Short mmCIF file of C-alpha atoms and ligand atoms in Angstrom, two decimals:
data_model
loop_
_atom_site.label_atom_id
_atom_site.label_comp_id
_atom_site.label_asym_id
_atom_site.label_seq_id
_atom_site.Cartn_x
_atom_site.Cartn_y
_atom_site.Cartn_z
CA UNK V 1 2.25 13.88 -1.36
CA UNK V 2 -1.16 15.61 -2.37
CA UNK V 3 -3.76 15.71 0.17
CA UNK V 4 -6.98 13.08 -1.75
CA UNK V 5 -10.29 14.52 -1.95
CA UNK V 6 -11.64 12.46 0.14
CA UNK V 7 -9.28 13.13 3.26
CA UNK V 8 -10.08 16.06 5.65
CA UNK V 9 -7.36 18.86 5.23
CA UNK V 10 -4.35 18.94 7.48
CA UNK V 11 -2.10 21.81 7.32
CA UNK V 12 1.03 19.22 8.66
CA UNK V 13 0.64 16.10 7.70
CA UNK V 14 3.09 13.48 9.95
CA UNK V 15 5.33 12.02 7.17
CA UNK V 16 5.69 8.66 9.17
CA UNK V 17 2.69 7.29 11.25
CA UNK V 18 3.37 4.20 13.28
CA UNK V 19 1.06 1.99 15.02
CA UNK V 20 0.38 -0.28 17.78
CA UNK V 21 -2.42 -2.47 17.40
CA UNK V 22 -3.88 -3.56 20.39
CA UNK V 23 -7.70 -4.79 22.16
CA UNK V 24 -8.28 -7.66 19.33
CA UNK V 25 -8.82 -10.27 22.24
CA UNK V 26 -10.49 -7.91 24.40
CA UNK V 27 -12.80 -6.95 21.14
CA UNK V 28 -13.79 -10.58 20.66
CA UNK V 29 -14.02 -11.46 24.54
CA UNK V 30 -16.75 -8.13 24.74
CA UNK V 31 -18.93 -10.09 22.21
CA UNK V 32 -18.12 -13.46 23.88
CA UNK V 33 -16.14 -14.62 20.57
CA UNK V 34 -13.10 -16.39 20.81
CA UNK V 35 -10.16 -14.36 20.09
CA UNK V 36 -9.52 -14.68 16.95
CA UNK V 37 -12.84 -13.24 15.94
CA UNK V 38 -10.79 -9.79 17.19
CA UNK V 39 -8.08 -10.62 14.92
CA UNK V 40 -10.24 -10.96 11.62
CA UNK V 41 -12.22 -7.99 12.68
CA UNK V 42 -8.66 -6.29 12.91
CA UNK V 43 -7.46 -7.06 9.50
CA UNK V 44 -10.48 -4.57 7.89
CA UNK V 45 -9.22 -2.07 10.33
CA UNK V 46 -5.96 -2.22 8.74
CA UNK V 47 -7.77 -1.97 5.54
CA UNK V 48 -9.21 1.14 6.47
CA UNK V 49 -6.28 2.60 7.95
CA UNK V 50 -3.86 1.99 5.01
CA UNK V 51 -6.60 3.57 3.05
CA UNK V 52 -7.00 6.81 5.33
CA UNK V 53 -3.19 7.18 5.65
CA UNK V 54 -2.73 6.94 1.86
CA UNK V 55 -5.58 9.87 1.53
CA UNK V 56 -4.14 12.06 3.83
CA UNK V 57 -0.78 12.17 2.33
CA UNK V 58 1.68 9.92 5.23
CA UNK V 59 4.57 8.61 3.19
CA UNK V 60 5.36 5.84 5.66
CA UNK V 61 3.12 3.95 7.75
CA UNK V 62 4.47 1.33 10.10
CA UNK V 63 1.97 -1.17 11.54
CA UNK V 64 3.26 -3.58 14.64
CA UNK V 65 1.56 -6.75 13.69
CA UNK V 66 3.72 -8.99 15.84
CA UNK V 67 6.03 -8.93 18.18
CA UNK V 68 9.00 -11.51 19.12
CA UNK V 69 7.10 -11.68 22.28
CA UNK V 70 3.72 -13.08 20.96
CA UNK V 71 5.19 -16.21 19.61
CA UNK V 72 4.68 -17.24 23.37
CA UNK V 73 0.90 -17.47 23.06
CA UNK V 74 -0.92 -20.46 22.64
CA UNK V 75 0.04 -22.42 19.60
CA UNK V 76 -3.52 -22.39 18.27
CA UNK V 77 -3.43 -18.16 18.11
CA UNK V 78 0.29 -17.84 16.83
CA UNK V 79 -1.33 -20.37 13.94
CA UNK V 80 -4.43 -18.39 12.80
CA UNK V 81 -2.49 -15.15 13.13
CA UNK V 82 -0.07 -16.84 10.74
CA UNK V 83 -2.97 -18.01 8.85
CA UNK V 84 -4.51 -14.43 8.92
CA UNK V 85 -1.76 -12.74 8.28
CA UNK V 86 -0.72 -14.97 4.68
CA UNK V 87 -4.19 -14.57 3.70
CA UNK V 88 -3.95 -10.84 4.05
CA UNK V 89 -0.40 -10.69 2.46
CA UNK V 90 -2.18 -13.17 -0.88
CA UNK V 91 -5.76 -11.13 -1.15
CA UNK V 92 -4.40 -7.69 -0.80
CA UNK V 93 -1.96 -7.46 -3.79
CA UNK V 94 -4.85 -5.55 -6.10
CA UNK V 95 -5.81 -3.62 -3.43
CA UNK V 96 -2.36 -2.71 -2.52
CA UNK V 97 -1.72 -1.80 -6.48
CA UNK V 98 -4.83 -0.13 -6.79
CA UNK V 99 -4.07 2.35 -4.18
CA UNK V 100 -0.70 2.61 -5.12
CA UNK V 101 0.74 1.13 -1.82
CA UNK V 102 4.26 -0.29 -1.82
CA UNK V 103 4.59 -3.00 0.85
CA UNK V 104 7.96 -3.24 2.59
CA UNK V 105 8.55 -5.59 6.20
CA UNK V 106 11.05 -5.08 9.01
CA UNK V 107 11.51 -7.61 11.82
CA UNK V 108 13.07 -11.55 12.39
CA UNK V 109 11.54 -11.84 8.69
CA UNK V 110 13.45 -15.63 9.05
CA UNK V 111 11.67 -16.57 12.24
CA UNK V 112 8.10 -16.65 10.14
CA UNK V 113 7.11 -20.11 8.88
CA UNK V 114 8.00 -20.45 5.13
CA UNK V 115 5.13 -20.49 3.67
CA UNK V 116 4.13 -17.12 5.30
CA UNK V 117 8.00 -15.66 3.88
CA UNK V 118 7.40 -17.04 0.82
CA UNK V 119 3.76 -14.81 0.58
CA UNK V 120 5.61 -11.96 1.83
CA UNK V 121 8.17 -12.14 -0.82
CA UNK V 122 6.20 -12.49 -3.27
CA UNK V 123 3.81 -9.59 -2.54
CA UNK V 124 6.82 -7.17 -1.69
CA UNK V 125 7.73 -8.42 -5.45
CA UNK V 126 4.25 -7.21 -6.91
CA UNK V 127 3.84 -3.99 -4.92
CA UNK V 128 7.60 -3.16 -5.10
CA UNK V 129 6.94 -0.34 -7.97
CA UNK V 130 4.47 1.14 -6.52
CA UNK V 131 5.00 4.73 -5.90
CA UNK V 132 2.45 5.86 -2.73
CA UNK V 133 2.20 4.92 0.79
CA UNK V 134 5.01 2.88 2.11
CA UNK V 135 3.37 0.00 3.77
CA UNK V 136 5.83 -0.95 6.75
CA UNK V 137 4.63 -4.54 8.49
CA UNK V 138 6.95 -5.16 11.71
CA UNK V 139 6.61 -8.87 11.73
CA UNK V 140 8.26 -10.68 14.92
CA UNK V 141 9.84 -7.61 15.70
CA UNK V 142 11.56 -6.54 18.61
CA UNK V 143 13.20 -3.49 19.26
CA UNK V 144 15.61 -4.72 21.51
CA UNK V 145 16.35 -7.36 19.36
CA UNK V 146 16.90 -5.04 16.19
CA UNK V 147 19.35 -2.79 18.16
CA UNK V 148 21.35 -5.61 19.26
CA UNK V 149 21.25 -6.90 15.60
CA UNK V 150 22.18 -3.37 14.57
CA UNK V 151 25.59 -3.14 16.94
CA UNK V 152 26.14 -7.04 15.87
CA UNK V 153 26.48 -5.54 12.42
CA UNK V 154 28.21 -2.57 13.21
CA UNK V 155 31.16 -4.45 14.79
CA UNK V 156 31.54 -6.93 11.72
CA UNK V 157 31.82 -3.27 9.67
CA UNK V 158 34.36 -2.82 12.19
CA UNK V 159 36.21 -5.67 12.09
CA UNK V 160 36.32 -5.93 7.76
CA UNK V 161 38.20 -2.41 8.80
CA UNK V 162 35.33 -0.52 6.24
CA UNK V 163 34.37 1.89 9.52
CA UNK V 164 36.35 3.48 12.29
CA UNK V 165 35.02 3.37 15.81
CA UNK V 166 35.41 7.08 16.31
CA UNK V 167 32.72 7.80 13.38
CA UNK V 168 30.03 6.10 14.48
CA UNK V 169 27.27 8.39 15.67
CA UNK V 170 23.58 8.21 15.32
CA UNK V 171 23.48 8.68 11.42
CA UNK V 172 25.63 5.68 11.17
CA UNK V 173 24.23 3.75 13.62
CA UNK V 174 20.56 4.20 12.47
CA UNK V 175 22.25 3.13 9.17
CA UNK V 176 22.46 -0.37 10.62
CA UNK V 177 18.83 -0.71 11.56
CA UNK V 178 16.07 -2.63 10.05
CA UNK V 179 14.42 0.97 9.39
CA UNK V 180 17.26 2.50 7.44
CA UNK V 181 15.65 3.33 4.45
CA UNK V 182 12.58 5.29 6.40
CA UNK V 183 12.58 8.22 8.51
CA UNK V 184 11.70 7.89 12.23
CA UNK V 185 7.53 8.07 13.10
CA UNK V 186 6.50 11.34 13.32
CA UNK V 187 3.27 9.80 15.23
CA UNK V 188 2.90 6.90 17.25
CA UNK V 189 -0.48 5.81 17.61
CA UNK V 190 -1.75 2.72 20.32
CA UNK V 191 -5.26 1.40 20.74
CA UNK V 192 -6.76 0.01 23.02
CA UNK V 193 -5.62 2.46 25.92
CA UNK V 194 -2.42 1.23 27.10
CA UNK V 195 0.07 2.66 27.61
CA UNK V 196 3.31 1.13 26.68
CA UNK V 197 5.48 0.87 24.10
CA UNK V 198 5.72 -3.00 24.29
CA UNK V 199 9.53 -3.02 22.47
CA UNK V 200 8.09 -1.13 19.55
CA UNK V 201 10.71 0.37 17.71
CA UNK V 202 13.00 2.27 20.97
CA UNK V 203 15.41 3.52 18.81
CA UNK V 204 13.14 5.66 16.27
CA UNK V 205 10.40 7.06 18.32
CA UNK V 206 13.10 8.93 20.55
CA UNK V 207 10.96 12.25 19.87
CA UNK V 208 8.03 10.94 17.96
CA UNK V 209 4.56 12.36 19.28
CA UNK V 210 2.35 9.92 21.14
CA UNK V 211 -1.60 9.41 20.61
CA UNK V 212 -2.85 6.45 22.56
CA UNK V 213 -6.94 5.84 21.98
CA UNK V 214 -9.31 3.60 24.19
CA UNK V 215 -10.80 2.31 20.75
CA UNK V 216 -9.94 -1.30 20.45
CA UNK V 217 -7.98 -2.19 17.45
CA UNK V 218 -10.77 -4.10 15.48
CA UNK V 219 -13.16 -0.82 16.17
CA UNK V 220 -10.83 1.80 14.73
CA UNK V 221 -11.63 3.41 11.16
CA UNK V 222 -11.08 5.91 9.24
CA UNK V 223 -12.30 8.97 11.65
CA UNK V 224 -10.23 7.31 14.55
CA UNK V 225 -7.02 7.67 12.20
CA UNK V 226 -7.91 11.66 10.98
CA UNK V 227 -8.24 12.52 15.07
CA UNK V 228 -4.79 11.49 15.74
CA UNK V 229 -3.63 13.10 12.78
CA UNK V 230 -5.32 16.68 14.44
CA UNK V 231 -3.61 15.84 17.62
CA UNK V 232 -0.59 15.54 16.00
CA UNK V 233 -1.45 18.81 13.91
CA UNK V 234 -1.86 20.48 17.34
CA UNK V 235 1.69 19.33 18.70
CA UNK V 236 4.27 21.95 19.39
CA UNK V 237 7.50 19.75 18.79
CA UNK V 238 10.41 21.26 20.77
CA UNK V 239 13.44 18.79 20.56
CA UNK V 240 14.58 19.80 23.85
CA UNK V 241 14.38 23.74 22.18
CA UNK V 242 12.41 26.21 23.80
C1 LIG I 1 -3.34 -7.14 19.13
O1 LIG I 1 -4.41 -7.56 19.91
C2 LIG I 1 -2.91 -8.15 18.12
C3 LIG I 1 -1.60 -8.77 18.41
C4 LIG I 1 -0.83 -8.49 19.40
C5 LIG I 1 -1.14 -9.78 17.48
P1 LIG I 1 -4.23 -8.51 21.16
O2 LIG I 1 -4.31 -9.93 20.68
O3 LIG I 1 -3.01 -8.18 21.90
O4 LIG I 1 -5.53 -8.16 22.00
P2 LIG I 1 -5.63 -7.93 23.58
O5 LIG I 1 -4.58 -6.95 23.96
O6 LIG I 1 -5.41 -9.26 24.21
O7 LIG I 1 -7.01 -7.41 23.78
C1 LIG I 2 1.93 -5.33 21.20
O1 LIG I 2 0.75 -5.81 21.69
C2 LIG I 2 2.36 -6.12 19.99
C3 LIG I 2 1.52 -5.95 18.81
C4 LIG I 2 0.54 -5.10 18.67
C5 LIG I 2 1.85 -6.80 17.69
P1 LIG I 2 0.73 -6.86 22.89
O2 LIG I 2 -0.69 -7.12 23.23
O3 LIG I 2 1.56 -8.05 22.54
O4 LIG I 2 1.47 -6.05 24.05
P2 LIG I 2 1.41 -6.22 25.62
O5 LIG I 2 1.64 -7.67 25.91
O6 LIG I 2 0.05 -5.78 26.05
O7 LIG I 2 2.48 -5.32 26.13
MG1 LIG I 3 -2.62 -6.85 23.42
#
């Protein structure tokens, strides 16, 4: 995809950038807000990122917006980030068409409360011709989960007698995923400093390049994105090679 005028240059551009986004409590808690301050502050940072990823030319950008594991917080958080995250998925169709932004979700897509599916369906529906940025939400995802799914599926293949045990090898395996139609991150990207991968997609970043940033999630714009991308530009990626 062409580089946008506005985007600094990159000579290698990461097809797939995936992120972790992390610090929104620790954002609002800073300021003495309650938590969920961090959380709206975050969605303009996803705003901004879509936006920067889409100028510099990434094909597929994978944002971890919850995780099977958060639907153990408090009741009140899991609500507004429910909240939050419908809102986002109902105000940001025109944006989404205006930048040419196809949105796509992987995850326990049945676990989210129906009104929230409902949203999502619909604005996969109106963004679904779109022909720039793939917009990938993981939405109470868990890798763990997804590979399990994945060899759940595998052995009903199995059992209908369509594949033979003795083919299966990464290719069709991966085939099987929630992430079949995308190619594995080229960049993973945390905030907020730690470093973990929190059962973010263990499968797919088996050699993807990591960038982890102190900036808290809700702080992180534009510039933040374009200095992982130069990491990542700087990266000598061996495969086990010499
Ligand atoms: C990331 O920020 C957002 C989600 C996990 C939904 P956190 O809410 O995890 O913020 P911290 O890590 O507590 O600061
Ligand atoms: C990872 O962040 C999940 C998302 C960003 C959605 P967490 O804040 O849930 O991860 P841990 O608990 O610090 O590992
Ligand atoms: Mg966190």
């Amino acid at each position: 995809m062409p580089n946008h005028p506005k985007a600094p240059k990159f000579k290698n551009v990461p097809r797939h950038v995936a992120i972790i986004m992390d610090g929104n409590g620790r954002w609002a808690k800073q300021r003495g807000l309650p938590r969920i301050e961090g959380h709206r502050k975050g969605v303009e940072s996803v705003r901004a990122t879509v936006e920067a990823a889409g100028e510099t030319g990434v094909e597929f950008l994978t944002l971890y917006a919850f995780s099977v594991e958060n639907w153990n917080r408090p009741k009140a958080e899991v609500d507004t980030l429910m909240r939050l995250l419908q809102q986002f998925l109902r105000d940001e169709i025109a944006e989404l068409n205006k930048h040419n932004v196809r949105l796509q979700a992987i995850g326990r897509l049945a676990d989210l409360p129906a009104s929230v599916g409902g949203q999502l369906h619909e604005t996969i529906l109106a963004t679904s011709r779109n022909t720039g940025l793939t917009l990938i939400l993981a939405l109470s995802y868990s890798g763990r989960i997804e590979i399990i799914e994945a060899v759940q599926s595998v052995i009903r293949e199995i059992q209908l007698g369509h594949i033979d045990p003795a083919q299966i090898d990464e290719t069709v395996f991966s085939r099987h995923l929630y992430t079949r139609y995308y190619p594995d991150p080229d960049l993973l990207i945390r905030t907020s400093g730690e470093m973990r991968l929190s059962n973010f997609l263990l499968w797919q970043l088996s050699y993807t390049e990591l960038f982890v940033t102190p900036t808290l999630w809700p702080d992180f714009r534009k510039p933040d994105f374009y200095e992982a991308v130069r990491s990542y530009e700087s990266r000598n990626r061996r495969y086990g090679r010499i």
